[in-house]
Tab-separated table of C-alpha atoms in Angstrom:
chain	number	residue	atom	x	y	z
A	87	MET	CA	-24.224	3.697	-65.597
A	88	PRO	CA	-23.567	6.341	-68.321
A	89	LYS	CA	-21.231	9.209	-67.529
A	90	LYS	CA	-22.212	12.820	-66.756
A	91	VAL	CA	-25.414	12.566	-64.644
A	92	LEU	CA	-24.781	15.161	-61.876
A	93	LYS	CA	-21.760	17.422	-62.333
A	94	ILE	CA	-21.902	19.402	-59.117
A	95	LYS	CA	-18.751	21.487	-59.576
A	96	GLU	CA	-19.728	22.579	-63.090
A	97	ILE	CA	-23.248	23.509	-61.976
A	98	GLU	CA	-21.910	25.545	-59.074
A	99	LYS	CA	-19.444	27.322	-61.366
A	100	ILE	CA	-21.995	28.133	-64.099
A	101	PHE	CA	-24.574	29.529	-61.676
A	102	ASN	CA	-22.187	30.812	-58.988
A	103	ILE	CA	-23.955	28.871	-56.245
A	104	LYS	CA	-23.318	26.266	-53.583
A	105	ILE	CA	-25.789	23.421	-54.058
A	106	LYS	CA	-27.891	22.692	-50.969
A	107	ASN	CA	-30.080	19.846	-52.207
A	108	LYS	CA	-28.424	17.423	-54.612
A	109	ASP	CA	-31.690	15.556	-55.267
A	110	ILE	CA	-33.285	18.671	-56.748
A	111	TRP	CA	-30.368	19.161	-59.115
A	112	LEU	CA	-30.224	15.481	-60.045
A	113	SER	CA	-33.815	15.808	-61.270
A	114	ALA	CA	-33.073	19.125	-62.993
A	115	VAL	CA	-30.300	17.773	-65.206
A	116	ILE	CA	-31.954	14.553	-66.402
A	117	HIS	CA	-34.224	14.743	-69.436
A	118	LYS	CA	-36.496	11.808	-70.183
A	119	SER	CA	-34.931	11.399	-73.654
A	120	TRP	CA	-31.650	10.449	-71.951
A	121	LEU	CA	-33.374	7.905	-69.717
A	122	PHE	CA	-35.136	6.399	-72.725
A	123	TYR	CA	-31.905	6.210	-74.743
A	124	HIS	CA	-30.053	4.406	-71.935
A	125	HIS	CA	-33.063	2.251	-70.939
A	126	LEU	CA	-33.020	3.589	-67.389
A	127	THR	CA	-36.042	3.609	-65.091
A	128	ASN	CA	-34.465	4.145	-61.669
A	129	LEU	CA	-33.672	7.860	-62.002
A	130	PRO	CA	-35.933	10.956	-61.935
A	131	ASN	CA	-36.446	13.329	-64.858
A	132	ASN	CA	-36.901	17.102	-64.985
A	133	GLU	CA	-40.538	17.377	-66.131
A	134	LYS	CA	-41.919	18.482	-62.738
A	135	LEU	CA	-39.165	21.049	-62.303
A	136	GLU	CA	-39.860	22.261	-65.850
A	137	PHE	CA	-43.495	22.796	-64.816
A	138	ILE	CA	-42.391	24.856	-61.802
A	139	GLY	CA	-39.741	26.762	-63.742
A	140	ASP	CA	-42.167	27.671	-66.510
A	141	ALA	CA	-44.593	29.193	-63.987
A	142	ILE	CA	-41.807	31.142	-62.268
A	143	LEU	CA	-40.421	32.364	-65.595
A	144	GLN	CA	-43.828	33.526	-66.805
A	145	MET	CA	-44.513	35.338	-63.535
A	146	ILE	CA	-41.156	37.145	-63.306
A	147	VAL	CA	-41.124	38.126	-66.989
A	148	SER	CA	-44.734	39.345	-66.779
A	149	LEU	CA	-44.025	41.449	-63.683
A	150	TYR	CA	-40.877	42.895	-65.258
A	151	LEU	CA	-42.723	43.915	-68.422
A	152	TYR	CA	-45.676	45.328	-66.459
A	153	GLU	CA	-43.435	47.411	-64.207
A	154	ASN	CA	-41.038	48.675	-66.889
A	155	PHE	CA	-43.248	49.236	-69.940
A	156	LYS	CA	-46.407	50.813	-68.577
A	157	ASP	CA	-47.226	52.499	-71.894
A	158	LEU	CA	-47.709	49.162	-73.683
A	159	ASP	CA	-51.055	47.385	-73.734
A	160	GLU	CA	-51.694	43.759	-72.815
A	161	GLY	CA	-51.423	42.527	-76.390
A	162	LYS	CA	-47.979	44.018	-76.968
A	163	LEU	CA	-46.736	42.847	-73.580
A	164	SER	CA	-47.922	39.322	-74.386
A	165	LEU	CA	-46.127	39.411	-77.743
A	166	ILE	CA	-42.890	40.508	-76.120
A	167	ARG	CA	-43.198	37.816	-73.463
A	168	ALA	CA	-43.869	35.153	-76.101
A	169	ASN	CA	-40.711	36.184	-77.947
A	170	LEU	CA	-38.589	36.264	-74.805
A	171	VAL	CA	-39.581	32.837	-73.442
A	172	ASN	CA	-40.124	30.692	-76.534
A	173	ARG	CA	-38.423	27.277	-76.513
A	174	HIS	CA	-36.030	28.069	-79.363
A	175	ARG	CA	-34.673	31.185	-77.642
A	176	LEU	CA	-34.414	29.395	-74.293
A	177	GLY	CA	-32.543	26.580	-76.030
A	178	GLU	CA	-30.067	29.051	-77.542
A	179	ILE	CA	-29.529	30.663	-74.135
A	180	ALA	CA	-28.893	27.207	-72.659
A	181	LEU	CA	-26.269	26.551	-75.348
A	182	LYS	CA	-24.531	29.872	-74.689
A	183	LEU	CA	-24.330	28.911	-71.015
A	184	ASN	CA	-22.909	25.494	-71.985
A	185	LEU	CA	-25.782	23.750	-70.243
A	186	ASP	CA	-25.450	20.871	-72.700
A	187	ARG	CA	-22.371	19.915	-70.636
A	188	ILE	CA	-24.451	19.366	-67.495
A	189	ILE	CA	-27.872	18.360	-68.837
A	190	ASN	CA	-28.321	14.696	-69.734
A	191	ILE	CA	-30.153	14.426	-73.066
A	192	SER	CA	-30.315	11.815	-75.790
A	193	PRO	CA	-27.202	11.958	-77.999
A	194	VAL	CA	-29.204	11.160	-81.147
A	195	LEU	CA	-31.377	14.290	-81.185
A	196	ASP	CA	-31.104	16.557	-84.227
A	197	LYS	CA	-30.316	20.268	-83.842
A	198	LYS	CA	-33.954	21.330	-83.532
A	199	GLY	CA	-34.709	18.562	-81.054
A	200	LYS	CA	-31.665	19.441	-78.984
A	201	LEU	CA	-32.669	23.116	-78.820
A	202	THR	CA	-36.196	22.195	-77.726
A	203	VAL	CA	-34.955	19.817	-75.033
A	204	LEU	CA	-32.413	22.354	-73.776
A	205	GLY	CA	-35.120	25.030	-73.722
A	206	ASP	CA	-37.353	22.781	-71.628
A	207	SER	CA	-34.420	21.888	-69.392
A	208	LEU	CA	-33.557	25.552	-68.856
A	209	GLU	CA	-37.011	25.958	-67.322
A	210	ALA	CA	-36.229	22.978	-65.076
A	211	ILE	CA	-32.973	24.689	-64.076
A	212	ILE	CA	-34.938	27.823	-63.160
A	213	GLY	CA	-37.212	25.625	-61.045
A	214	ALA	CA	-34.171	24.113	-59.329
A	215	LEU	CA	-32.646	27.541	-58.672
A	216	TYR	CA	-35.915	28.679	-57.110
A	217	LEU	CA	-36.315	25.632	-54.878
A	218	ASP	CA	-32.655	25.216	-53.902
A	219	GLN	CA	-31.428	28.822	-53.806
A	220	GLY	CA	-34.557	30.920	-53.364
A	221	GLU	CA	-36.634	33.346	-55.410
A	222	GLU	CA	-34.006	36.093	-55.539
A	223	LYS	CA	-31.406	33.845	-57.184
A	224	ALA	CA	-33.948	32.649	-59.766
A	225	ARG	CA	-34.939	36.249	-60.438
A	226	GLU	CA	-31.307	37.331	-60.868
A	227	PHE	CA	-30.733	34.568	-63.400
A	228	ILE	CA	-33.852	35.451	-65.408
A	229	TYR	CA	-32.982	39.166	-65.423
A	230	GLU	CA	-29.400	38.532	-66.506
A	231	HIS	CA	-29.966	35.936	-69.206
A	232	ILE	CA	-33.572	36.213	-70.421
A	233	LEU	CA	-34.745	39.776	-69.867
A	234	LYS	CA	-31.651	41.655	-70.993
A	235	ASP	CA	-32.997	41.928	-74.580
A	236	ALA	CA	-36.495	43.139	-73.672
A	237	ALA	CA	-35.711	46.849	-73.957
A	238	GLU	CA	-33.904	46.303	-77.271
A	239	VAL	CA	-36.876	44.447	-78.753
A	240	ILE	CA	-39.166	47.344	-77.852
A	241	LYS	CA	-36.662	49.981	-78.961
A	242	LYS	CA	-36.432	48.405	-82.418
A	243	GLY	CA	-40.216	48.526	-82.704
A	244	GLU	CA	-40.456	44.805	-83.337
A	245	ILE	CA	-44.004	44.703	-82.008
A	246	LYS	CA	-47.054	44.147	-84.191
A	247	ASP	CA	-50.636	43.318	-83.449
A	248	PRO	CA	-51.089	39.588	-82.663
A	249	LYS	CA	-52.948	38.742	-85.897
A	250	THR	CA	-50.308	40.330	-88.114
A	251	TYR	CA	-47.452	38.770	-86.174
A	252	PHE	CA	-48.950	35.272	-86.212
A	253	GLN	CA	-49.825	35.517	-89.896
A	254	GLU	CA	-46.241	36.480	-90.749
A	255	ILE	CA	-44.617	33.591	-88.895
A	256	ILE	CA	-47.122	31.061	-90.279
A	257	GLN	CA	-46.771	32.306	-93.849
A	258	LYS	CA	-42.994	32.222	-93.574
A	259	LYS	CA	-42.878	28.697	-92.154
A	260	TYR	CA	-45.806	26.964	-93.882
A	261	GLY	CA	-46.957	29.259	-96.675
A	262	ILE	CA	-50.552	29.289	-95.434
A	263	LEU	CA	-52.915	31.816	-93.850
A	264	PRO	CA	-54.745	31.427	-90.532
A	265	GLU	CA	-58.530	31.529	-90.591
A	266	TYR	CA	-60.742	32.990	-87.853
A	267	LYS	CA	-64.292	31.799	-87.280
A	268	ILE	CA	-66.829	33.184	-84.819
A	269	THR	CA	-68.068	30.274	-82.709
A	270	GLU	CA	-70.331	32.116	-80.286
A	271	VAL	CA	-71.928	35.512	-79.709
A	272	SER	CA	-73.675	36.096	-76.401
A	273	GLY	CA	-74.948	38.867	-74.153
A	274	PRO	CA	-77.248	41.863	-74.787
A	275	PRO	CA	-76.415	44.315	-77.625
A	276	HIS	CA	-74.542	46.686	-75.315
A	277	GLN	CA	-72.522	43.886	-73.679
A	278	ARG	CA	-71.679	41.492	-76.480
A	279	LYS	CA	-69.215	38.676	-75.883
A	280	PHE	CA	-67.522	36.990	-78.816
A	281	LYS	CA	-65.740	33.661	-79.071
A	282	VAL	CA	-63.483	33.099	-82.069
A	283	ALA	CA	-61.596	29.969	-83.111
A	284	LEU	CA	-58.334	30.136	-85.062
A	285	TYR	CA	-57.763	27.439	-87.680
A	286	LEU	CA	-54.809	26.326	-89.789
A	287	LYS	CA	-55.916	24.093	-92.670
A	288	ASP	CA	-59.176	23.225	-90.872
A	289	VAL	CA	-57.327	22.311	-87.656
A	290	LYS	CA	-58.349	24.407	-84.659
A	291	ILE	CA	-55.253	25.878	-83.032
A	292	SER	CA	-56.733	28.149	-80.378
A	293	GLU	CA	-59.816	29.990	-79.211
A	294	GLY	CA	-60.151	33.570	-78.033
A	295	GLN	CA	-62.741	35.704	-76.285
A	296	GLY	CA	-63.487	39.407	-76.215
A	297	THR	CA	-66.100	42.153	-76.218
A	298	SER	CA	-65.623	42.605	-79.976
A	299	LYS	CA	-64.778	40.344	-82.898
A	300	GLN	CA	-61.343	41.964	-83.241
A	301	GLU	CA	-60.580	41.598	-79.545
A	302	ALA	CA	-61.528	37.912	-79.661
A	303	GLU	CA	-59.361	37.399	-82.768
A	304	PHE	CA	-56.412	39.101	-81.065
A	305	ASP	CA	-56.874	36.852	-78.036
A	306	ALA	CA	-56.952	33.729	-80.229
A	307	ALA	CA	-53.845	34.889	-82.098
A	308	LEU	CA	-51.956	35.547	-78.849
A	309	LYS	CA	-52.732	32.052	-77.598
A	310	ALA	CA	-51.663	30.580	-80.923
A	311	ILE	CA	-48.398	32.550	-80.821
A	312	GLU	CA	-47.546	31.250	-77.359
A	313	LYS	CA	-48.407	27.692	-78.384
A	314	PHE	CA	-46.373	27.996	-81.579
A	315	MET	CA	-43.374	29.571	-79.823
A	316	ASN	CA	-43.337	26.838	-77.183
A	317	SER	CA	-43.364	24.028	-79.715
A	318	ASN	CA	-40.771	25.319	-82.186
């Protein structure tokens, strides 16, 4: 059996907790890439806890932004949330917390792959905190390590409309422009509903809806931003 697996004392020190359920934490610290590398099939992995942690993270971040930045509209709040919880940022937070010392991942991953896996695993850790220690402990962790930069992001004015923001990150990374196409218009003239698809090089990335073409485009761009942030 490879070393590391479940380092209880280190986990308890990092998160200032006393573990109640070791099985939850065993799942939280095992990524499937590690199991695949060591050809193991008799241990759990953290995908289900990642699913739970992602939902908890989205909910707590959304509530925090809603309660603290009431002057911002839905689009700006969504942009801020996408920036705060993208995989790359979560991976960097995991590294700062030295979670690579407790999370079992494949040793052959490159830097980008390692950040992505650690970002996913941080969500699993949040899921484990919630299930083993309760909602308040999970909330404290998210406030301390993920939400502390929210006010600074807003203060700096780093918020643009979704179309502009998505276009900038795509141009910078790939040198291409997104294309928006209306796929459906329905409803009477005074209650129009628009559906718009967003494409990159003829590949549909997302679809948005709204009561105007611009609103539908913004919705499609927001969905594309969240998808892009979570995969890079």
